[in-house]
Amino acid sequence: MSVKHALLALLEKPRYGYELRAEFEQRTGASWPLNVGQVYTTLSRLERDGLVEAGGTDAEGRSLYQLTEAGQAEVKGWFDTPVERTQPQRDELAIKLAVAVAVPSVDVGKVVQQQRNATMQALQGYRRQARSGAGDDLPGGLVLDRLVFAAEAEIRWLDHCESRLRRAAASSTAPEPVQPEGESR
Amino acid sequence: MSVKHALLALLEKPRYGYELRAEFEQRTGASWPLNVGQVYTTLSRLERDGLVEAGGTDAEGRSLYQLTEAGQAEVKGWFDTPVERTQPQRDELAIKLAVAVAVPSVDVGKVVQQQRNATMQALQGYRRQARSGAGDDLPGGLVLDRLVFAAEAEIRWLDHCESRLRRAAASSTAPEPVQPEGESR
DNA sequence: GAGTATGTATATACCGAGTATGTACACCCT
DNA sequence: AGGGTGTACATACTCGGTATATACATACTC
């Protein structure tokens, strides 16, 4: 749903398909390359749903699209309504670990360590980009910061998983599998 | 790709479709409800690709699926290879803010505040779940922790966005838009 | 100047993820 | 006997995303 709304928002003034992709990638700092084909399929769906309409061609013969009234309302609604986090995105890594701890043949500790290496590498890549000046323009910089914050959280979570796994392993050998410290309820 | 591999991993022993969904949801602590239909479509694709095969029916007449050799190798490969974070998931919230800062008619500060409220509420929901004992079993607990860590990072990022937006607004009125502190390079 | 790489611009085919819906059967309850 | 609920499987459909094809202009080069 994100691409759909992003394109709508970029259509504050009439634009053509190829331009929309360029605008999208410029703003997101090329962190998420957007396939051109998706722009056109999305535009035709938006046209079908009455949110955009073809607005003739420009001087170079490129076919322009513009928002309808319904489209303007949709954009406003998108910005006025927060992104739903009560039913969060499926996360492959969390699923992987959740499944792994229940499959006896898997060395979960190793999975965690390898993932930390991979995420750490991605994080260093983001920081390098930020230092090289890619984070200086505002929109792209915010996206880059987002990736940094998310990667740091992922690494913290992986550390947390390791310690929790160690505790679980210890308590499974001990007779009483009770929480060590006094967590009230 | 996450569901596909998760189902493969759960097929360490022969299971039937409905059972796979139940196992998946139990392990992920019902954080990500899985549509049964997707289990069957995924299974038929996996069968087409030679990763699973129909393994007769059990005593109650339910049709079982089991891993082929290629399927076992696929599972092993999944656990041995970290989740790719160099080309990260598209994130609707980041896209929204990146687009919003470039659209003059949008009050970005308000968007940030509303989102913080929404994320904060989600976070409190996760903590309530954790306190109520949903986080006590290991796999579901790890998933819940993951959601908590991610929500906290999101809130920190939103705070960071606010201060960065304030700085940008200040420097756009001031003549010299230079970084305040000495960032080497 | 013919040939060929490169960039711009649009369009379509295809696949996988995910949702909604339909059907059948067993069980329980009143 | 009828109605609700849970189990089990299957299929239709939409959407997100990738790959590919086509057309045209520019630029480079042998």
mmCIF file with all atom_site columns, C-alpha atoms (C1' of nucleotides) in Angstrom, chain D residues 1 3-5 9-10 13 17-21 24 27:
data_model
loop_
_atom_site.group_PDB
_atom_site.id
_atom_site.type_symbol
_atom_site.label_atom_id
_atom_site.label_alt_id
_atom_site.label_comp_id
_atom_site.label_asym_id
_atom_site.label_entity_id
_atom_site.label_seq_id
_atom_site.pdbx_PDB_ins_code
_atom_site.Cartn_x
_atom_site.Cartn_y
_atom_site.Cartn_z
_atom_site.occupancy
_atom_site.B_iso_or_equiv
_atom_site.pdbx_formal_charge
_atom_site.auth_seq_id
_atom_site.auth_comp_id
_atom_site.auth_asym_id
_atom_site.auth_atom_id
_atom_site.pdbx_PDB_model_num
ATOM 1  C "C1'" . DA D 1 1  ? -34.161 -32.219 14.158  1.00 0.00 ? 1  DA D "C1'" 1
ATOM 2  C "C1'" . DG D 1 3  ? -28.276 -24.763 14.670  1.00 0.00 ? 3  DG D "C1'" 1
ATOM 3  C "C1'" . DG D 1 4  ? -23.803 -23.307 16.129  1.00 0.00 ? 4  DG D "C1'" 1
ATOM 4  C "C1'" . DT D 1 5  ? -18.802 -24.221 16.187  1.00 0.00 ? 5  DT D "C1'" 1
ATOM 5  C "C1'" . DC D 1 9  ? -9.280  -28.497 2.240   1.00 0.00 ? 9  DC D "C1'" 1
ATOM 6  C "C1'" . DA D 1 10 ? -9.697  -25.839 -2.048  1.00 0.00 ? 10 DA D "C1'" 1
ATOM 7  C "C1'" . DC D 1 13 ? -9.139  -12.899 -6.885  1.00 0.00 ? 13 DC D "C1'" 1
ATOM 8  C "C1'" . DG D 1 17 ? 6.932   -6.715  -7.293  1.00 0.00 ? 17 DG D "C1'" 1
ATOM 9  C "C1'" . DT D 1 18 ? 10.145  -8.353  -11.116 1.00 0.00 ? 18 DT D "C1'" 1
ATOM 10 C "C1'" . DA D 1 19 ? 11.409  -9.205  -15.766 1.00 0.00 ? 19 DA D "C1'" 1
ATOM 11 C "C1'" . DT D 1 20 ? 10.916  -8.259  -20.315 1.00 0.00 ? 20 DT D "C1'" 1
ATOM 12 C "C1'" . DA D 1 21 ? 9.606   -6.019  -24.747 1.00 0.00 ? 21 DA D "C1'" 1
ATOM 13 C "C1'" . DC D 1 24 ? 12.681  6.642   -29.707 1.00 0.00 ? 24 DC D "C1'" 1
ATOM 14 C "C1'" . DA D 1 27 ? 25.952  9.938   -28.124 1.00 0.00 ? 27 DA D "C1'" 1
#
